[in-house]
């Protein structure tokens, strides 16, 4: 890790408490919005390819990192896994427990800060067949301790699958552009994105769901940052998806990403 990266992490670490308090404040709003079935983005972009990479098997013990209201934790339990799920927002964990009264023997919810190495190790070493983090690592100021801890938490050949907004196409400076033109008597529309920065890690405030009480913090990192971090902790990359939406009857009425992936999903395996 370069000196520049160390300086960035030092500044970002100061934002951890702020990030946690914001998620506590918006927990009820997000839980009510996502409900039991999440939104279209999670149903069509995140879940299918995440499940494909996880290859959940009956009786596996899986770790759900930054589990939110437990939507995916319950899905993992339905697929036959035993689940330990955690989030650093106590309000999110309370919401998850309220929604999981029928899963008390399959899911153990805990309040754990993913930036606290010692707290992570209390979850058990070389215990988990796999771990997952759905659209969460970009919300965590410092993921170095999580990466280090995962190399201890997972069994040999255990996997970690995580999704993030695709950093090549969704940076803090990304502009979504919708164009239309009259081409030989036919109205042709085109969606595109424009970015002006990519390589520099950068925090920002964002509205994930329109109407949420306060914006939450987002921490942009280029692809190489994630890959080099996991490589240095003894992981290999053995699965990758860049999913996009399928076209449907509403395609001309909204900005959707048909040939530009809005997210990227990784599978790293402990060696």
Short mmCIF file of C-alpha atoms in Angstrom, two decimals:
data_model
loop_
_atom_site.label_atom_id
_atom_site.label_comp_id
_atom_site.label_asym_id
_atom_site.label_seq_id
_atom_site.Cartn_x
_atom_site.Cartn_y
_atom_site.Cartn_z
CA UNK A 1 0.00 0.00 0.00
CA UNK A 2 1.44 3.37 -1.02
CA UNK A 3 1.97 6.31 1.29
CA UNK A 4 -0.83 8.09 -0.55
CA UNK A 5 -3.20 5.22 0.22
CA UNK A 6 -2.21 5.30 3.90
CA UNK A 7 -2.98 9.02 4.05
CA UNK A 8 -6.37 8.45 2.42
CA UNK A 9 -7.24 5.66 4.87
CA UNK A 10 -6.30 7.83 7.83
CA UNK A 11 -8.74 10.51 6.69
CA UNK A 12 -11.45 8.00 5.80
CA UNK A 13 -11.23 6.22 9.16
CA UNK A 14 -12.40 9.43 10.79
CA UNK A 15 -15.65 9.03 8.84
CA UNK A 16 -16.55 5.60 10.24
CA UNK A 17 -18.62 6.90 13.16
CA UNK A 18 -20.41 9.37 10.89
CA UNK A 19 -21.18 6.60 8.40
CA UNK A 20 -22.56 4.34 11.14
CA UNK A 21 -24.80 7.07 12.59
CA UNK A 22 -26.20 7.84 9.14
CA UNK A 23 -27.11 4.18 8.56
CA UNK A 24 -28.78 4.05 11.95
CA UNK A 25 -30.84 7.07 10.94
CA UNK A 26 -31.93 5.67 7.59
CA UNK A 27 -32.34 2.04 8.73
CA UNK A 28 -36.12 2.18 9.08
CA UNK A 29 -36.52 3.92 5.72
CA UNK A 30 -34.36 1.37 3.90
CA UNK A 31 -36.04 -1.56 5.63
CA UNK A 32 -39.51 -0.32 4.71
CA UNK A 33 -38.44 0.29 1.11
CA UNK A 34 -36.60 -3.00 0.59
CA UNK A 35 -39.12 -5.12 2.47
CA UNK A 36 -38.80 -8.86 1.94
CA UNK A 37 -38.06 -8.81 -1.78
CA UNK A 38 -35.64 -5.88 -2.21
CA UNK A 39 -35.77 -3.68 -5.30
CA UNK A 40 -35.37 -4.48 -8.99
CA UNK A 41 -31.63 -3.74 -8.87
CA UNK A 42 -31.02 -6.39 -6.22
CA UNK A 43 -33.46 -8.91 -7.70
CA UNK A 44 -32.13 -8.72 -11.27
CA UNK A 45 -28.53 -7.52 -10.96
CA UNK A 46 -27.14 -8.62 -7.60
CA UNK A 47 -28.89 -11.77 -6.38
CA UNK A 48 -28.76 -14.11 -9.40
CA UNK A 49 -25.04 -13.81 -10.07
CA UNK A 50 -24.16 -13.68 -6.38
CA UNK A 51 -25.98 -16.95 -5.81
CA UNK A 52 -24.27 -18.44 -8.86
CA UNK A 53 -20.83 -17.54 -7.51
CA UNK A 54 -21.62 -18.65 -3.95
CA UNK A 55 -22.84 -22.11 -5.00
CA UNK A 56 -24.65 -22.55 -1.66
CA UNK A 57 -24.84 -26.12 -0.40
CA UNK A 58 -27.00 -27.64 2.30
CA UNK A 59 -25.39 -27.37 5.73
CA UNK A 60 -22.71 -24.82 4.86
CA UNK A 61 -21.90 -22.11 7.38
CA UNK A 62 -21.90 -18.70 5.69
CA UNK A 63 -21.10 -15.20 6.91
CA UNK A 64 -23.31 -12.33 5.68
CA UNK A 65 -21.33 -9.10 6.03
CA UNK A 66 -23.20 -5.78 6.39
CA UNK A 67 -26.44 -7.73 6.20
CA UNK A 68 -28.84 -4.78 6.48
CA UNK A 69 -32.39 -5.97 7.17
CA UNK A 70 -31.41 -9.58 6.54
CA UNK A 71 -32.99 -10.04 3.13
CA UNK A 72 -30.14 -12.09 1.73
CA UNK A 73 -29.46 -13.81 5.05
CA UNK A 74 -32.92 -15.31 4.88
CA UNK A 75 -32.39 -16.29 1.26
CA UNK A 76 -29.19 -18.12 2.22
CA UNK A 77 -31.07 -19.94 4.99
CA UNK A 78 -33.80 -20.91 2.52
CA UNK A 79 -31.08 -22.41 0.31
CA UNK A 80 -29.99 -24.62 3.19
CA UNK A 81 -27.14 -22.69 4.81
CA UNK A 82 -26.53 -21.83 8.44
CA UNK A 83 -25.90 -18.08 8.61
CA UNK A 84 -24.12 -15.67 10.91
CA UNK A 85 -25.01 -12.15 9.80
CA UNK A 86 -23.75 -8.84 11.07
CA UNK A 87 -24.03 -5.11 10.54
CA UNK A 88 -22.55 -2.13 12.35
CA UNK A 89 -25.96 -0.46 12.59
CA UNK A 90 -27.86 -1.66 15.69
CA UNK A 91 -31.08 -0.36 14.16
CA UNK A 92 -30.54 -2.47 11.04
CA UNK A 93 -29.93 -5.57 13.15
CA UNK A 94 -33.10 -4.95 15.13
CA UNK A 95 -35.01 -4.68 11.87
CA UNK A 96 -33.42 -7.89 10.60
CA UNK A 97 -34.39 -9.77 13.76
CA UNK A 98 -37.99 -8.56 13.55
CA UNK A 99 -38.20 -9.90 10.00
CA UNK A 100 -36.55 -13.21 10.88
CA UNK A 101 -38.64 -14.68 13.67
CA UNK A 102 -39.06 -17.88 11.64
CA UNK A 103 -35.29 -18.23 11.18
CA UNK A 104 -34.01 -18.12 14.75
CA UNK A 105 -32.49 -21.59 14.42
CA UNK A 106 -30.80 -20.78 11.08
CA UNK A 107 -29.59 -17.17 11.38
CA UNK A 108 -27.59 -15.54 14.17
CA UNK A 109 -27.64 -11.73 13.87
CA UNK A 110 -24.91 -9.70 15.56
CA UNK A 111 -23.80 -6.07 15.77
CA UNK A 112 -20.18 -6.01 14.56
CA UNK A 113 -18.09 -3.24 13.01
CA UNK A 114 -16.36 -4.49 9.85
CA UNK A 115 -13.53 -2.00 10.42
CA UNK A 116 -12.64 -3.54 13.81
CA UNK A 117 -10.24 -6.45 13.32
CA UNK A 118 -10.50 -7.86 16.86
CA UNK A 119 -14.29 -7.73 16.80
CA UNK A 120 -14.31 -9.60 13.51
CA UNK A 121 -12.11 -12.38 14.90
CA UNK A 122 -14.66 -13.02 17.68
CA UNK A 123 -16.87 -14.48 14.94
CA UNK A 124 -14.57 -17.54 14.83
CA UNK A 125 -11.44 -18.51 12.90
CA UNK A 126 -11.31 -20.98 9.99
CA UNK A 127 -15.00 -21.59 10.60
CA UNK A 128 -16.85 -20.44 7.48
CA UNK A 129 -17.33 -22.13 4.14
CA UNK A 130 -18.02 -18.76 2.55
CA UNK A 131 -18.82 -15.13 3.12
CA UNK A 132 -20.83 -12.58 1.19
CA UNK A 133 -21.26 -8.81 1.15
CA UNK A 134 -23.99 -7.44 -1.11
CA UNK A 135 -23.43 -3.83 -2.17
CA UNK A 136 -21.64 -2.99 1.07
CA UNK A 137 -17.85 -2.65 0.76
CA UNK A 138 -18.21 0.77 -0.88
CA UNK A 139 -20.01 1.91 2.32
CA UNK A 140 -17.08 0.91 4.55
CA UNK A 141 -14.36 3.50 5.08
CA UNK A 142 -11.52 1.01 5.65
CA UNK A 143 -11.81 -2.53 4.26
CA UNK A 144 -8.21 -3.55 5.00
CA UNK A 145 -9.10 -5.05 8.39
CA UNK A 146 -12.05 -6.93 6.91
CA UNK A 147 -9.84 -8.41 4.20
CA UNK A 148 -7.23 -9.41 6.76
CA UNK A 149 -9.89 -10.93 9.02
CA UNK A 150 -11.50 -12.91 6.19
CA UNK A 151 -8.21 -14.73 5.63
CA UNK A 152 -8.60 -15.95 9.25
CA UNK A 153 -12.38 -16.48 9.33
CA UNK A 154 -12.68 -18.63 6.21
CA UNK A 155 -11.74 -22.28 5.93
CA UNK A 156 -9.07 -23.26 3.43
CA UNK A 157 -10.51 -22.77 -0.07
CA UNK A 158 -13.36 -20.76 1.47
CA UNK A 159 -14.81 -18.07 -0.78
CA UNK A 160 -15.80 -14.44 -0.41
CA UNK A 161 -18.34 -13.05 -2.87
CA UNK A 162 -19.07 -9.35 -2.91
CA UNK A 163 -20.75 -6.81 -5.14
CA UNK A 164 -20.13 -3.09 -5.50
CA UNK A 165 -21.26 -0.39 -7.92
CA UNK A 166 -19.03 -0.83 -10.95
CA UNK A 167 -16.24 1.67 -10.18
CA UNK A 168 -15.41 2.15 -13.87
CA UNK A 169 -18.86 3.55 -14.60
CA UNK A 170 -20.12 4.80 -11.23
CA UNK A 171 -17.69 7.26 -9.69
CA UNK A 172 -18.54 10.33 -7.59
CA UNK A 173 -18.30 12.38 -10.82
CA UNK A 174 -20.46 10.13 -13.03
CA UNK A 175 -23.07 11.88 -15.15
CA UNK A 176 -25.93 9.90 -16.65
CA UNK A 177 -26.77 11.15 -20.13
CA UNK A 178 -29.98 10.49 -22.07
CA UNK A 179 -29.94 11.56 -25.71
CA UNK A 180 -32.49 11.40 -28.50
CA UNK A 181 -32.23 12.26 -32.18
CA UNK A 182 -34.38 12.20 -35.30
CA UNK A 183 -32.47 9.82 -37.57
CA UNK A 184 -34.04 9.58 -41.03
CA UNK A 185 -37.53 9.99 -39.64
CA UNK A 186 -37.03 7.68 -36.64
CA UNK A 187 -36.53 8.89 -33.05
CA UNK A 188 -33.48 7.11 -31.70
CA UNK A 189 -32.54 7.28 -28.01
CA UNK A 190 -29.27 6.44 -26.32
CA UNK A 191 -28.15 6.25 -22.69
CA UNK A 192 -24.53 6.79 -21.70
CA UNK A 193 -22.35 7.76 -18.77
CA UNK A 194 -19.61 10.34 -18.53
CA UNK A 195 -16.86 10.25 -15.93
CA UNK A 196 -14.00 12.64 -15.25
CA UNK A 197 -12.15 10.72 -12.48
CA UNK A 198 -11.57 7.05 -11.75
CA UNK A 199 -8.13 6.19 -10.33
CA UNK A 200 -8.25 8.42 -7.25
CA UNK A 201 -10.08 6.95 -4.23
CA UNK A 202 -12.71 9.45 -3.18
CA UNK A 203 -15.47 9.66 -0.55
CA UNK A 204 -18.83 11.21 -1.35
CA UNK A 205 -22.35 11.57 -0.02
CA UNK A 206 -25.08 9.80 -1.95
CA UNK A 207 -28.81 9.19 -2.03
CA UNK A 208 -29.26 5.48 -2.58
CA UNK A 209 -33.06 5.62 -2.41
CA UNK A 210 -34.98 8.76 -3.28
CA UNK A 211 -36.47 10.27 -0.12
CA UNK A 212 -34.10 8.74 2.44
CA UNK A 213 -33.77 11.01 5.51
CA UNK A 214 -30.06 11.79 5.05
CA UNK A 215 -27.46 10.84 2.43
CA UNK A 216 -25.03 8.07 3.33
CA UNK A 217 -21.30 7.96 2.69
CA UNK A 218 -19.80 6.18 -0.29
CA UNK A 219 -16.10 5.35 -0.71
CA UNK A 220 -14.97 4.99 -4.32
CA UNK A 221 -11.97 2.78 -5.07
CA UNK A 222 -10.67 1.60 -8.49
CA UNK A 223 -10.76 -2.08 -9.37
CA UNK A 224 -7.03 -2.53 -8.82
CA UNK A 225 -7.40 -1.41 -5.20
CA UNK A 226 -9.79 -4.27 -4.41
CA UNK A 227 -7.85 -6.89 -6.32
CA UNK A 228 -4.43 -6.03 -4.95
CA UNK A 229 -5.80 -5.87 -1.41
CA UNK A 230 -7.18 -9.40 -1.60
CA UNK A 231 -4.16 -10.76 -3.46
CA UNK A 232 -1.91 -9.45 -0.68
CA UNK A 233 -4.04 -11.32 1.89
CA UNK A 234 -3.66 -14.70 0.19
CA UNK A 235 -6.77 -14.78 -2.00
CA UNK A 236 -7.11 -15.56 -5.69
CA UNK A 237 -9.80 -14.21 -7.98
CA UNK A 238 -11.68 -17.13 -9.54
CA UNK A 239 -15.06 -15.63 -10.44
CA UNK A 240 -16.31 -12.33 -11.85
CA UNK A 241 -19.60 -11.06 -13.25
CA UNK A 242 -20.58 -7.68 -14.71
CA UNK A 243 -24.39 -8.01 -14.92
CA UNK A 244 -26.73 -5.59 -16.65
CA UNK A 245 -30.49 -5.22 -17.01
CA UNK A 246 -32.45 -7.04 -19.67
CA UNK A 247 -34.50 -4.84 -22.00
CA UNK A 248 -38.23 -4.73 -21.35
CA UNK A 249 -41.33 -2.75 -22.29
CA UNK A 250 -40.30 0.18 -20.09
CA UNK A 251 -36.82 0.58 -21.57
CA UNK A 252 -37.56 3.95 -23.21
CA UNK A 253 -39.09 5.44 -20.06
CA UNK A 254 -36.13 5.25 -17.69
CA UNK A 255 -32.35 5.21 -17.55
CA UNK A 256 -31.31 1.58 -17.50
CA UNK A 257 -27.95 -0.01 -18.08
CA UNK A 258 -28.31 -2.45 -20.96
CA UNK A 259 -24.75 -2.54 -22.27
CA UNK A 260 -23.00 -0.84 -19.34
CA UNK A 261 -22.82 -2.91 -16.15
CA UNK A 262 -23.99 -0.93 -13.10
CA UNK A 263 -22.32 -3.40 -10.72
CA UNK A 264 -19.45 -5.87 -10.57
CA UNK A 265 -19.49 -9.08 -8.52
CA UNK A 266 -16.26 -10.79 -7.42
CA UNK A 267 -15.45 -14.21 -6.02
CA UNK A 268 -12.16 -14.45 -4.16
CA UNK A 269 -10.95 -17.79 -2.82
CA UNK A 270 -8.67 -18.31 0.14
CA UNK A 271 -5.59 -20.32 -0.76
#
